[in-house]
Coordinates of C-alpha atoms in Angstrom, one line a residue:
M1 CA -0.1 -0.3 0.0
E2 CA 2.8 2.7 0.8
T3 CA 4.9 2.1 -1.9
M4 CA 1.2 2.4 -4.2
S5 CA 0.8 5.5 -2.9
L6 CA 4.6 6.9 -3.1
D7 CA 4.3 6.0 -6.9
F8 CA 1.1 7.8 -7.1
L9 CA 2.4 11.1 -5.4
L10 CA 5.8 10.8 -6.7
P11 CA 6.2 12.3 -10.3
S12 CA 7.9 9.7 -12.7
L13 CA 11.1 10.3 -14.8
W14 CA 8.7 11.3 -17.5
E15 CA 7.2 14.0 -15.6
I16 CA 10.1 15.6 -14.6
K17 CA 11.4 15.5 -17.8
V18 CA 8.3 17.8 -19.6
T19 CA 8.6 19.5 -16.2
V20 CA 12.1 21.1 -16.5
A21 CA 11.7 21.6 -20.5
A22 CA 8.9 23.4 -20.1
S23 CA 10.5 25.3 -17.2
I24 CA 14.3 25.9 -19.2
Y25 CA 11.5 27.0 -22.0
V26 CA 9.8 29.8 -20.5
I27 CA 12.9 31.2 -18.7
F28 CA 14.9 31.4 -21.9
A29 CA 11.6 32.9 -23.5
Y30 CA 11.0 36.0 -20.7
W31 CA 15.5 36.6 -21.1
F32 CA 14.8 36.6 -25.0
F33 CA 12.3 39.2 -25.2
T34 CA 13.8 40.8 -22.1
Y35 CA 17.3 41.6 -23.4
R36 CA 16.0 42.0 -27.2
G37 CA 13.2 44.0 -26.3
S38 CA 16.5 46.4 -24.6
R39 CA 19.1 46.2 -27.1
D40 CA 16.2 47.2 -30.0
G41 CA 16.1 50.0 -27.5
Y42 CA 19.6 51.2 -27.3
C43 CA 19.3 51.0 -31.0
D44 CA 17.1 53.3 -31.8
R45 CA 17.1 55.6 -28.7
S46 CA 13.3 54.4 -27.7
L47 CA 11.3 51.5 -27.6
A48 CA 7.5 52.4 -27.7
G49 CA 4.8 51.0 -25.4
N50 CA 1.6 51.6 -23.6
S51 CA -0.1 54.7 -21.4
G52 CA -0.4 54.2 -18.0
E53 CA -3.6 56.2 -17.4
S54 CA -6.8 54.6 -17.0
G55 CA -6.1 51.4 -18.2
D56 CA -3.8 52.1 -20.3
A57 CA -6.0 53.8 -22.9
I58 CA -5.4 57.2 -22.5
E59 CA -8.4 59.9 -24.1
E60 CA -5.6 61.1 -26.2
K61 CA -9.3 61.0 -29.0
D62 CA -10.5 64.7 -26.6
G63 CA -7.8 66.6 -28.3
M64 CA -7.7 64.9 -31.5
L65 CA -11.5 66.1 -32.1
K66 CA -11.1 69.1 -31.1
A67 CA -8.0 70.5 -33.3
D68 CA -8.7 71.8 -36.0
A69 CA -7.2 71.8 -39.9
H70 CA -6.8 75.2 -40.1
N71 CA -6.6 76.3 -36.5
N72 CA -6.5 79.7 -35.7
S73 CA -3.8 79.5 -32.9
P74 CA -2.1 82.8 -32.5
Y75 CA 0.6 81.4 -30.4
L76 CA 2.6 78.1 -31.2
I77 CA 4.2 76.5 -27.8
K78 CA 7.2 74.0 -29.1
V79 CA 8.4 72.0 -25.8
E80 CA 11.6 69.8 -26.4
L81 CA 12.1 67.3 -23.6
L82 CA 16.0 66.8 -23.3
A83 CA 16.5 64.4 -20.4
A84 CA 15.9 63.2 -17.2
K85 CA 17.7 61.9 -14.1
N86 CA 17.4 60.2 -10.8
L87 CA 14.3 58.6 -11.7
I88 CA 12.7 56.1 -9.3
G89 CA 13.8 52.8 -10.0
A90 CA 10.6 51.1 -10.5
N91 CA 12.0 47.6 -12.1
L92 CA 13.3 44.5 -10.0
N93 CA 16.3 45.6 -11.1
G94 CA 16.7 48.8 -9.9
T95 CA 15.8 50.5 -13.3
S96 CA 12.8 51.4 -15.1
D97 CA 11.8 52.0 -18.6
P98 CA 11.0 55.9 -19.1
Y99 CA 8.6 57.6 -21.3
A100 CA 6.5 61.0 -21.0
I101 CA 3.4 62.1 -21.8
I102 CA 3.3 66.2 -22.5
T103 CA -0.2 67.9 -21.9
C104 CA -0.7 71.3 -23.3
G105 CA -4.4 72.2 -23.7
T106 CA -6.5 69.6 -24.7
E107 CA -3.9 68.5 -26.9
K108 CA -1.5 65.2 -25.8
R109 CA 1.8 63.9 -27.1
F110 CA 3.9 60.6 -26.0
S111 CA 8.1 60.5 -26.3
S112 CA 9.2 57.5 -26.7
M113 CA 10.3 54.6 -24.2
V114 CA 14.1 54.6 -23.0
P115 CA 14.2 50.7 -21.7
G116 CA 16.2 50.0 -18.5
S117 CA 17.6 53.4 -17.5
R118 CA 17.2 56.0 -14.7
N119 CA 19.1 59.0 -16.7
P120 CA 16.7 58.8 -20.0
M121 CA 18.2 60.8 -23.3
W122 CA 15.3 62.0 -25.5
G123 CA 16.0 64.9 -27.6
E124 CA 12.1 64.8 -28.9
E125 CA 10.3 68.0 -30.4
F126 CA 7.1 68.3 -29.4
N127 CA 4.5 71.0 -31.0
F128 CA 1.2 72.4 -29.5
S129 CA -1.1 75.6 -30.4
V130 CA -3.1 77.6 -28.0
D131 CA -5.1 80.3 -28.2
E132 CA -3.7 82.2 -25.5
L133 CA -1.2 83.4 -22.7
P134 CA -1.1 82.2 -20.2
V135 CA -0.9 78.1 -20.2
Q136 CA 0.1 75.2 -18.2
I137 CA 2.8 72.3 -19.9
N138 CA 2.3 69.3 -18.2
V139 CA 5.3 67.0 -18.3
T140 CA 4.0 63.0 -16.4
I141 CA 6.3 60.5 -16.6
Y142 CA 5.9 57.0 -16.8
D143 CA 7.4 53.0 -16.0
W144 CA 6.6 51.1 -18.8
D145 CA 5.6 47.9 -18.1
I146 CA 4.9 44.6 -20.7
I147 CA 1.4 43.8 -19.5
W148 CA 0.4 45.7 -16.2
K149 CA -0.5 49.4 -16.3
S150 CA 2.5 51.9 -16.2
A151 CA 3.3 52.9 -13.1
V152 CA 3.9 56.9 -12.4
L153 CA 7.3 58.0 -12.0
G154 CA 6.7 61.4 -11.6
S155 CA 5.2 65.1 -13.3
V156 CA 5.9 68.6 -13.1
T157 CA 3.5 71.4 -14.2
V158 CA 5.1 74.6 -15.7
P159 CA 3.5 78.1 -16.5
V160 CA 3.7 79.6 -20.0
E161 CA 3.2 83.0 -18.9
S162 CA 4.5 85.3 -21.9
E163 CA 6.3 84.8 -25.4
G164 CA 10.4 83.8 -25.3
Q165 CA 12.0 80.8 -24.4
T166 CA 13.4 79.4 -21.3
G167 CA 16.7 77.4 -22.3
A168 CA 17.5 74.2 -21.6
L169 CA 16.0 74.3 -17.4
W170 CA 15.8 71.1 -14.7
Y171 CA 12.8 70.5 -13.2
T172 CA 12.1 68.7 -10.2
L173 CA 9.2 66.0 -10.3
N174 CA 6.5 65.5 -7.5
S175 CA 8.3 62.2 -6.6
P176 CA 10.8 61.0 -4.2
S177 CA 13.6 61.5 -7.2
G178 CA 13.8 62.3 -10.5
Q179 CA 14.2 65.5 -12.6
V180 CA 13.3 66.7 -16.3
C181 CA 14.8 68.7 -18.4
L182 CA 13.3 70.9 -21.1
H183 CA 13.2 73.7 -23.5
I184 CA 10.3 75.7 -23.8
K185 CA 9.9 78.0 -26.8
S186 CA 7.0 80.4 -26.9
I187 CA 6.3 82.0 -30.3
K188 CA 2.9 84.5 -31.9
L189 CA 2.4 83.5 -35.5
P190 CA 1.3 86.1 -37.9
V191 CA -2.3 87.1 -38.2
T192 CA -3.0 86.0 -41.6
S193 CA -5.8 83.6 -43.8
P194 CA -6.4 80.3 -41.8
S195 CA -5.2 78.6 -45.2
G196 CA -2.0 79.3 -45.4
R197 CA -0.8 78.8 -41.3
V198 CA 1.5 76.5 -40.6
V199 CA 0.3 74.9 -37.5
N200 CA 1.6 72.3 -34.8
G201 CA 4.1 71.9 -37.3
Y202 CA 1.7 69.7 -39.6
G203 CA 0.3 72.1 -42.1
G204 CA -2.6 71.3 -41.4
G205 CA -3.3 67.9 -40.5
R206 CA -5.6 67.7 -38.3
R207 CA -9.7 66.8 -38.6
R208 CA -11.5 69.6 -38.6
T209 CA -14.8 69.7 -36.9
P210 CA -18.1 71.2 -38.9
V211 CA -18.2 74.8 -37.8
D212 CA -20.9 76.5 -38.0
K213 CA -23.7 75.1 -35.6
Q214 CA -25.9 72.9 -38.0
E215 CA -29.0 71.7 -36.4
P216 CA -30.1 68.7 -35.8
T217 CA -26.8 66.9 -37.1
V218 CA -28.1 63.5 -36.4
V219 CA -27.2 61.2 -38.9
H220 CA -29.1 57.7 -39.0
Q221 CA -26.6 55.2 -39.8
K222 CA -24.5 52.3 -37.2
P223 CA -21.8 53.5 -35.4
G224 CA -18.6 51.9 -36.8
P225 CA -15.2 50.7 -35.2
L226 CA -14.2 54.3 -35.4
Q227 CA -17.2 55.8 -33.4
T228 CA -17.3 52.6 -30.7
I229 CA -13.2 52.3 -30.2
F230 CA -11.6 56.0 -30.9
N231 CA -14.7 57.8 -30.1
L232 CA -13.9 59.3 -33.9
L233 CA -16.4 61.6 -35.8
P234 CA -19.7 59.9 -37.1
D235 CA -19.4 61.0 -40.8
E236 CA -15.6 59.1 -40.5
L237 CA -15.8 55.8 -41.8
A238 CA -12.9 52.8 -42.4
E239 CA -12.2 52.6 -45.6
H240 CA -10.1 49.9 -45.0
S241 CA -9.0 47.5 -42.1
Y242 CA -6.4 45.1 -42.1
S243 CA -5.5 42.4 -38.8
C244 CA -1.7 43.4 -38.1
A245 CA 0.6 43.8 -35.2
L246 CA 2.6 46.6 -33.6
E247 CA 5.7 45.9 -32.6
R248 CA 6.8 46.8 -28.9
S249 CA 8.7 44.2 -26.4
F250 CA 6.3 41.5 -28.4
L251 CA 4.0 42.0 -30.9
Y252 CA 0.7 43.2 -30.2
H253 CA -2.0 41.2 -32.0
G254 CA -4.8 43.7 -33.5
R255 CA -6.3 45.5 -36.2
M256 CA -5.6 48.5 -37.9
Y257 CA -8.3 50.6 -39.5
V258 CA -7.9 53.6 -42.4
S259 CA -10.0 56.1 -42.9
A260 CA -9.7 59.2 -45.0
W261 CA -8.3 61.1 -41.5
H262 CA -7.1 58.6 -39.1
I263 CA -4.8 55.6 -39.1
C264 CA -5.8 53.8 -36.6
F265 CA -4.3 50.3 -34.3
H266 CA -6.4 49.1 -31.0
S267 CA -5.1 46.1 -29.1
N268 CA -5.9 43.9 -25.7
V269 CA -3.3 41.3 -25.4
F270 CA -3.7 40.1 -21.7
S271 CA -6.4 42.6 -21.0
K272 CA -4.3 45.6 -22.0
Q273 CA -5.8 47.8 -24.6
M274 CA -3.4 49.7 -26.6
K275 CA -5.2 52.1 -29.3
V276 CA -3.1 54.4 -31.2
L277 CA -4.4 57.2 -33.5
I278 CA -2.1 58.9 -35.9
P279 CA -3.4 61.7 -38.3
V280 CA -2.6 61.5 -41.6
G281 CA -1.3 64.9 -41.5
D282 CA 1.1 64.1 -39.5
I283 CA 2.8 61.7 -41.6
D284 CA 6.1 62.7 -43.3
E285 CA 7.1 58.8 -44.2
I286 CA 5.5 55.2 -44.7
R287 CA 8.0 53.3 -45.6
R288 CA 8.5 49.3 -46.3
T289 CA 10.7 46.9 -44.0
Q290 CA 11.1 44.2 -42.0
H291 CA 10.9 42.9 -38.3
A292 CA 12.4 39.8 -37.3
F293 CA 14.6 39.8 -40.7
I294 CA 11.1 37.6 -42.2
N295 CA 8.3 39.6 -41.0
P296 CA 7.3 42.0 -43.5
A297 CA 6.2 45.3 -42.1
V298 CA 5.4 48.5 -42.4
T299 CA 7.1 52.0 -40.8
I300 CA 4.7 54.8 -40.2
I301 CA 7.0 57.9 -39.5
L302 CA 5.7 61.1 -38.0
R303 CA 6.8 64.9 -38.8
M304 CA 9.2 66.3 -36.1
G305 CA 7.2 67.8 -33.3
A306 CA 4.2 65.8 -34.0
G307 CA 5.4 62.9 -30.9
G308 CA 3.0 60.2 -30.4
H309 CA -0.6 59.1 -30.3
G310 CA -2.1 57.3 -27.6
V311 CA 0.6 55.3 -27.2
P312 CA 4.4 55.9 -26.9
P313 CA 6.3 55.7 -30.4
L314 CA 9.4 54.3 -31.5
G315 CA 12.2 56.9 -31.4
S316 CA 15.3 58.0 -34.4
P317 CA 18.6 59.7 -34.3
D318 CA 16.9 62.3 -36.3
G319 CA 14.4 63.1 -33.9
R320 CA 11.1 61.5 -35.6
V321 CA 8.9 59.0 -33.7
R322 CA 7.5 56.4 -35.9
Y323 CA 5.0 53.1 -35.8
K324 CA 5.9 50.1 -37.1
F325 CA 3.7 47.6 -37.7
A326 CA 4.0 44.0 -38.8
S327 CA 2.6 40.8 -39.5
F328 CA -0.3 41.5 -41.9
W329 CA -1.5 38.8 -44.4
N330 CA -0.9 41.0 -47.2
R331 CA 1.9 43.5 -46.5
N332 CA 2.3 45.2 -50.1
H333 CA -1.7 45.5 -50.3
A334 CA -1.9 47.5 -47.2
F335 CA 1.5 49.5 -47.8
R336 CA -0.3 50.5 -51.0
A337 CA -3.7 51.4 -49.3
L338 CA -1.9 53.6 -46.9
Q339 CA 0.2 55.2 -49.7
R340 CA -2.4 55.8 -51.1
A341 CA -4.7 57.2 -48.0
R342 CA -2.0 59.9 -47.6
K343 CA -1.9 61.0 -51.3
N344 CA -5.5 61.2 -51.3
Y345 CA -5.8 63.2 -47.6
H346 CA -3.3 65.8 -49.3
E347 CA -5.4 66.2 -52.6
M348 CA -8.4 66.7 -50.3
L349 CA -6.8 69.3 -48.5
E350 CA -5.4 71.0 -51.9
A351 CA -9.1 71.1 -53.5
E352 CA -10.5 72.2 -49.8
K353 CA -8.5 75.1 -49.9
K354 CA -9.2 75.6 -54.0
E355 CA -12.9 75.3 -53.5
K356 CA -12.6 77.6 -49.9
A357 CA -10.9 80.2 -51.9
E358 CA -13.5 80.2 -55.0
S359 CA -16.5 80.3 -52.9
A360 CA -15.5 83.0 -50.8
L361 CA -14.5 84.8 -54.0
R362 CA -17.9 84.5 -55.2
A363 CA -20.0 85.5 -52.0
H364 CA -17.4 88.4 -52.2
S365 CA -18.6 89.5 -55.6
S366 CA -22.0 88.1 -55.3
S367 CA -22.9 89.8 -51.9
I368 CA -21.1 93.3 -53.3
R369 CA -24.9 95.8 -54.3
G370 CA -24.8 97.8 -57.2
S371 CA -25.2 101.5 -56.7
K372 CA -28.2 101.8 -58.8
S373 CA -31.6 99.8 -59.8
Q374 CA -31.6 98.8 -63.2
A375 CA -35.0 97.6 -64.6
M376 CA -34.0 96.4 -68.2
I377 CA -30.5 94.6 -69.1
P378 CA -27.6 96.3 -68.1
E379 CA -24.8 96.1 -70.7
D380 CA -22.8 94.6 -67.4
I381 CA -24.6 91.4 -68.1
I382 CA -23.2 90.8 -72.2
P383 CA -20.0 89.2 -72.0
N384 CA -17.0 90.8 -72.5
T385 CA -14.0 89.1 -74.7
G386 CA -11.5 88.5 -71.1
K387 CA -10.8 85.8 -69.3
H388 CA -13.1 84.6 -66.0
Q389 CA -13.7 82.1 -63.6
A390 CA -15.8 79.5 -63.8
F391 CA -19.2 79.9 -61.7
I392 CA -20.6 76.5 -61.0
K393 CA -19.0 72.7 -61.6
D394 CA -19.7 71.6 -65.1
E395 CA -18.7 68.2 -64.4
A396 CA -21.7 67.9 -60.8
L397 CA -24.4 68.8 -63.2
N398 CA -27.5 66.7 -64.0
S399 CA -30.4 67.8 -67.1
I400 CA -33.6 67.8 -65.1
Y401 CA -35.8 69.5 -68.1
N402 CA -35.7 70.4 -71.7
D403 CA -38.6 72.8 -73.4
A404 CA -40.2 75.3 -74.9
F405 CA -41.3 78.5 -73.1
P406 CA -43.4 81.3 -74.0
C407 CA -41.1 84.2 -74.1
T408 CA -37.8 85.0 -75.5
A409 CA -34.5 84.9 -73.8
E410 CA -34.2 88.6 -73.6
N411 CA -37.7 89.2 -72.2
Y412 CA -36.9 86.5 -69.7
F413 CA -34.3 88.5 -68.1
N414 CA -36.2 91.8 -67.9
L415 CA -39.7 90.5 -66.5
L416 CA -38.5 87.7 -64.3
L417 CA -34.8 88.8 -63.3
S418 CA -34.1 92.2 -63.2
D419 CA -34.2 94.4 -60.1
N420 CA -37.5 95.6 -60.8
S421 CA -38.7 92.2 -61.7
N422 CA -41.2 91.0 -58.7
F423 CA -41.2 87.8 -59.8
T424 CA -38.8 86.3 -57.2
N425 CA -41.3 87.8 -54.3
E426 CA -43.8 85.7 -55.9
Y427 CA -42.2 82.8 -56.2
R428 CA -40.9 82.4 -53.1
S429 CA -44.2 83.4 -51.4
A430 CA -45.8 80.1 -53.6
R431 CA -43.1 78.2 -52.5
K432 CA -43.6 79.8 -48.7
D433 CA -40.3 80.9 -48.2
T434 CA -39.9 83.3 -45.8
N435 CA -37.3 85.8 -44.2
L436 CA -36.0 86.8 -48.4
V437 CA -33.8 89.6 -48.6
I438 CA -32.9 90.4 -52.6
G439 CA -29.6 92.0 -53.7
Q440 CA -29.1 93.8 -56.6
W441 CA -27.4 93.0 -60.2
H442 CA -24.0 94.1 -59.9
P443 CA -20.6 93.6 -62.6
A444 CA -18.3 91.2 -60.7
D445 CA -14.3 91.2 -62.4
E446 CA -13.7 87.7 -61.5
Y447 CA -17.3 86.8 -63.6
D448 CA -19.3 87.2 -66.9
G449 CA -22.2 89.1 -66.9
Q450 CA -23.1 90.0 -63.4
V451 CA -23.9 88.7 -59.8
R452 CA -26.1 88.9 -56.7
E453 CA -27.0 87.2 -53.5
I454 CA -30.2 86.7 -52.1
T455 CA -30.9 84.9 -49.1
F456 CA -34.4 82.6 -47.4
R457 CA -35.7 80.0 -44.9
G458 CA -36.7 77.6 -47.1
L459 CA -38.7 74.4 -46.3
C460 CA -37.3 71.1 -45.9
N461 CA -38.7 67.7 -46.9
S462 CA -36.2 65.3 -45.9
P463 CA -36.7 63.2 -42.5
M464 CA -33.4 64.2 -41.3
C465 CA -33.2 67.7 -41.8
P466 CA -34.8 70.3 -40.0
P467 CA -38.0 71.8 -40.9
D468 CA -36.3 75.5 -42.4
T469 CA -33.3 76.1 -42.8
A470 CA -31.3 79.3 -43.7
M471 CA -30.4 79.2 -47.4
T472 CA -27.8 81.8 -49.4
E473 CA -28.2 81.9 -53.1
W474 CA -25.5 83.4 -55.4
Q475 CA -26.6 83.9 -59.0
H476 CA -25.4 84.7 -61.9
A477 CA -26.7 86.4 -65.5
V478 CA -24.8 86.2 -68.5
L479 CA -26.4 87.7 -71.9
S480 CA -25.2 86.3 -75.7
P481 CA -24.1 90.0 -77.7
D482 CA -27.1 88.9 -79.8
K483 CA -29.6 88.5 -76.8
E484 CA -30.6 85.4 -78.4
T485 CA -29.1 83.3 -75.0
L486 CA -29.1 83.9 -71.7
V487 CA -27.6 81.5 -69.6
F488 CA -28.2 81.8 -65.5
E489 CA -26.3 80.4 -62.7
T490 CA -27.0 79.4 -58.9
V491 CA -25.0 78.5 -56.1
Q492 CA -27.4 77.3 -52.5
Q493 CA -26.1 76.4 -50.1
A494 CA -28.2 75.2 -46.8
H495 CA -27.0 76.5 -43.3
D496 CA -28.9 74.2 -41.2
V497 CA -29.1 71.0 -42.2
P498 CA -26.8 67.8 -41.1
F499 CA -23.5 68.2 -43.4
G500 CA -24.7 71.5 -45.0
S501 CA -21.4 72.8 -45.2
Y502 CA -19.9 70.2 -47.2
F503 CA -22.2 70.8 -50.3
E504 CA -23.7 73.0 -52.7
I505 CA -26.3 72.5 -55.3
H506 CA -25.3 74.3 -58.4
C507 CA -27.8 75.0 -61.2
R508 CA -28.0 76.0 -64.9
W509 CA -30.6 77.3 -67.1
K510 CA -29.7 78.4 -70.8
L511 CA -32.4 79.5 -72.9
E512 CA -32.3 80.1 -76.5
T513 CA -34.8 82.2 -78.6
N514 CA -36.1 80.1 -81.8
A515 CA -39.1 82.4 -82.4
E516 CA -40.6 85.6 -82.0
N517 CA -42.3 85.1 -78.6
S518 CA -40.4 81.9 -77.4
C519 CA -37.6 80.1 -76.6
I520 CA -36.0 76.8 -75.4
I521 CA -35.0 76.1 -71.6
D522 CA -32.3 73.9 -70.3
I523 CA -32.1 73.2 -66.6
K524 CA -29.3 71.2 -65.7
V525 CA -28.6 70.8 -61.9
G526 CA -26.1 68.6 -59.3
A527 CA -24.9 68.3 -56.1
H528 CA -21.1 70.0 -56.0
F529 CA -19.4 68.2 -52.6
K530 CA -16.3 70.6 -51.2
K531 CA -14.8 67.5 -49.1
W532 CA -16.0 64.3 -48.6
C533 CA -19.2 63.3 -46.9
P534 CA -21.0 59.9 -46.0
M535 CA -23.9 59.5 -48.5
Q536 CA -23.2 61.6 -50.8
S537 CA -25.5 59.1 -53.4
K538 CA -28.3 60.1 -50.9
I539 CA -27.8 63.5 -50.8
K540 CA -27.5 64.2 -54.6
S541 CA -30.5 62.5 -55.4
S542 CA -32.5 64.0 -53.0
A543 CA -31.2 67.4 -54.0
I544 CA -31.9 66.7 -57.8
N545 CA -35.4 65.3 -56.8
E546 CA -36.1 68.7 -54.4
Y547 CA -35.2 71.0 -57.4
K548 CA -37.4 69.4 -59.9
K549 CA -40.2 70.2 -57.5
E550 CA -38.9 73.4 -57.6
V551 CA -38.6 74.4 -61.2
E552 CA -42.1 72.7 -61.7
V553 CA -43.6 75.3 -59.4
M554 CA -41.1 78.0 -60.7
L555 CA -42.3 77.7 -64.3
E556 CA -46.1 78.0 -63.5
V557 CA -45.3 80.4 -61.3
A558 CA -42.9 81.9 -64.3
R559 CA -45.6 81.7 -66.8
S560 CA -48.5 83.5 -64.6
Y561 CA -46.2 86.7 -63.6
I562 CA -45.5 86.9 -67.9
K563 CA -49.1 86.5 -68.5
S564 CA -50.4 88.7 -66.2
S565 CA -47.5 91.3 -66.7
T566 CA -48.1 91.1 -70.9
S567 CA -52.0 91.6 -70.1
A568 CA -51.2 94.7 -68.3
G569 CA -48.9 96.0 -71.1
E570 CA -51.0 95.7 -73.4
T571 CA -53.8 97.6 -71.6
D572 CA -51.2 100.5 -70.8
K573 CA -51.0 100.6 -74.5
A574 CA -54.9 100.3 -75.1
T575 CA -55.1 103.3 -72.3
T576 CA -52.9 105.6 -73.7
S577 CA -53.7 105.4 -77.3
S578 CA -57.9 106.0 -76.6
P579 CA -57.0 109.8 -76.4
S580 CA -55.0 110.2 -79.3
Q581 CA -57.4 108.6 -81.4
E582 CA -60.7 110.3 -80.0
S583 CA -58.2 113.6 -81.1
S584 CA -58.1 112.2 -84.4

């Protein structure tokens, strides 16, 4: 019995061998990752890690959403994180793996992590934009941990009272031991147009939130991963997603999401949340690289002063930080998608900048009122031979109407569009629009013919829109030299509808006289998008269908108005001719 008990309780030789082999494997794996992390960190001057706040998921997203691609902040704060010394030893061997989080206002930046050091050297720069001084800069230093939450090694808050620079100064941390060396410089930016300013070192690379007050802005669509995980705006959609891993002491496997404005990564390994939120405007370069010589990877290098977003990045000798992603199913496909996203982003910024300039020019030209009210067609409406800009976008137009109309092109302008005509008031009253303000026709140097601006509140029939919305309509009219052809163009901007600042309704009426009292009207309309937004096809189709209804009402009111005006004119003519007949 005792022998059987001993055989049962004591392990066999085979069990001892398996246990010893497993122990050796675990010890070797731990030594390998620890040694490799230290070695790579010294080669790169840093290893990226995860944040230590709130379950290692720093709310970088708040700062990201509030930043503006065309920020008007008048001050630029440059913070150089040079070094730290005598930090607390948080590891068992008496060292630490420190990295810093620098906060200024609503913006937050991550430095790289220096493994195995109580006296780290960084030499990294972080740029912040602020609206006014004084401002507080907070620097918190953490100890990176592979699995557990990062421990705080100390922090310091430095006030910036005025312009200038402090030089390299040592600041004592609010901990038993440790100091950090910072060089802070504040610069007052010149007052220029928003599109011409370079803020934050990115040149306008942040996702802009709409500045117009649009109520309500409810979008009836299911939130995607960018909204549920990263709390990005509802109009930002993931165009591509890839399974990959973020390089650290080991690979943190997760998923990458690519949108028009951000490259995002989320991982949850050992219950350690990691979120990387890289603005496309911060990217300086995207490279094909390798991880461990055999694993194809992609390295995203951020521009100088950008800093890390969400988790500490990898450092580099030139001061630019970077993120490295590996373990793609198809690295080349992901690389091309990232390159394409960066190219499209810069093209979108250029197109938006150009469109803003054109819209501002059109609004400025149309809002200037003429000094004299003119009832008939002025000479300025007839085009000259100079080169002018296009008033609307031809590529956005779709034909919706082509038919005869009982009026010549010349009389159409005289009776319906001239400054003394009451047609616009009657038409807007028929549509039950309110608050109508009509400007006067006047010439503009930028366009042929004449322009004017009208504003009103129009009814909305879409379930996604409020009952009515403020509208601005810019009008442009050009009559051919022989007065046989009239081109009447309009641009409408809705101010209170969802994504109203993203698009305009462009329309062109072309009237060609074909008889003594008749012309052919050709009407084209379309939605021109100044920048990308979701549901573009739905907005386009809704705009065209809504304008078709407007055309029916407009032509009906126009026929009635012309008929009444013609009848009144014949009556006046008969009245004036009667006395002469009697006298004869």
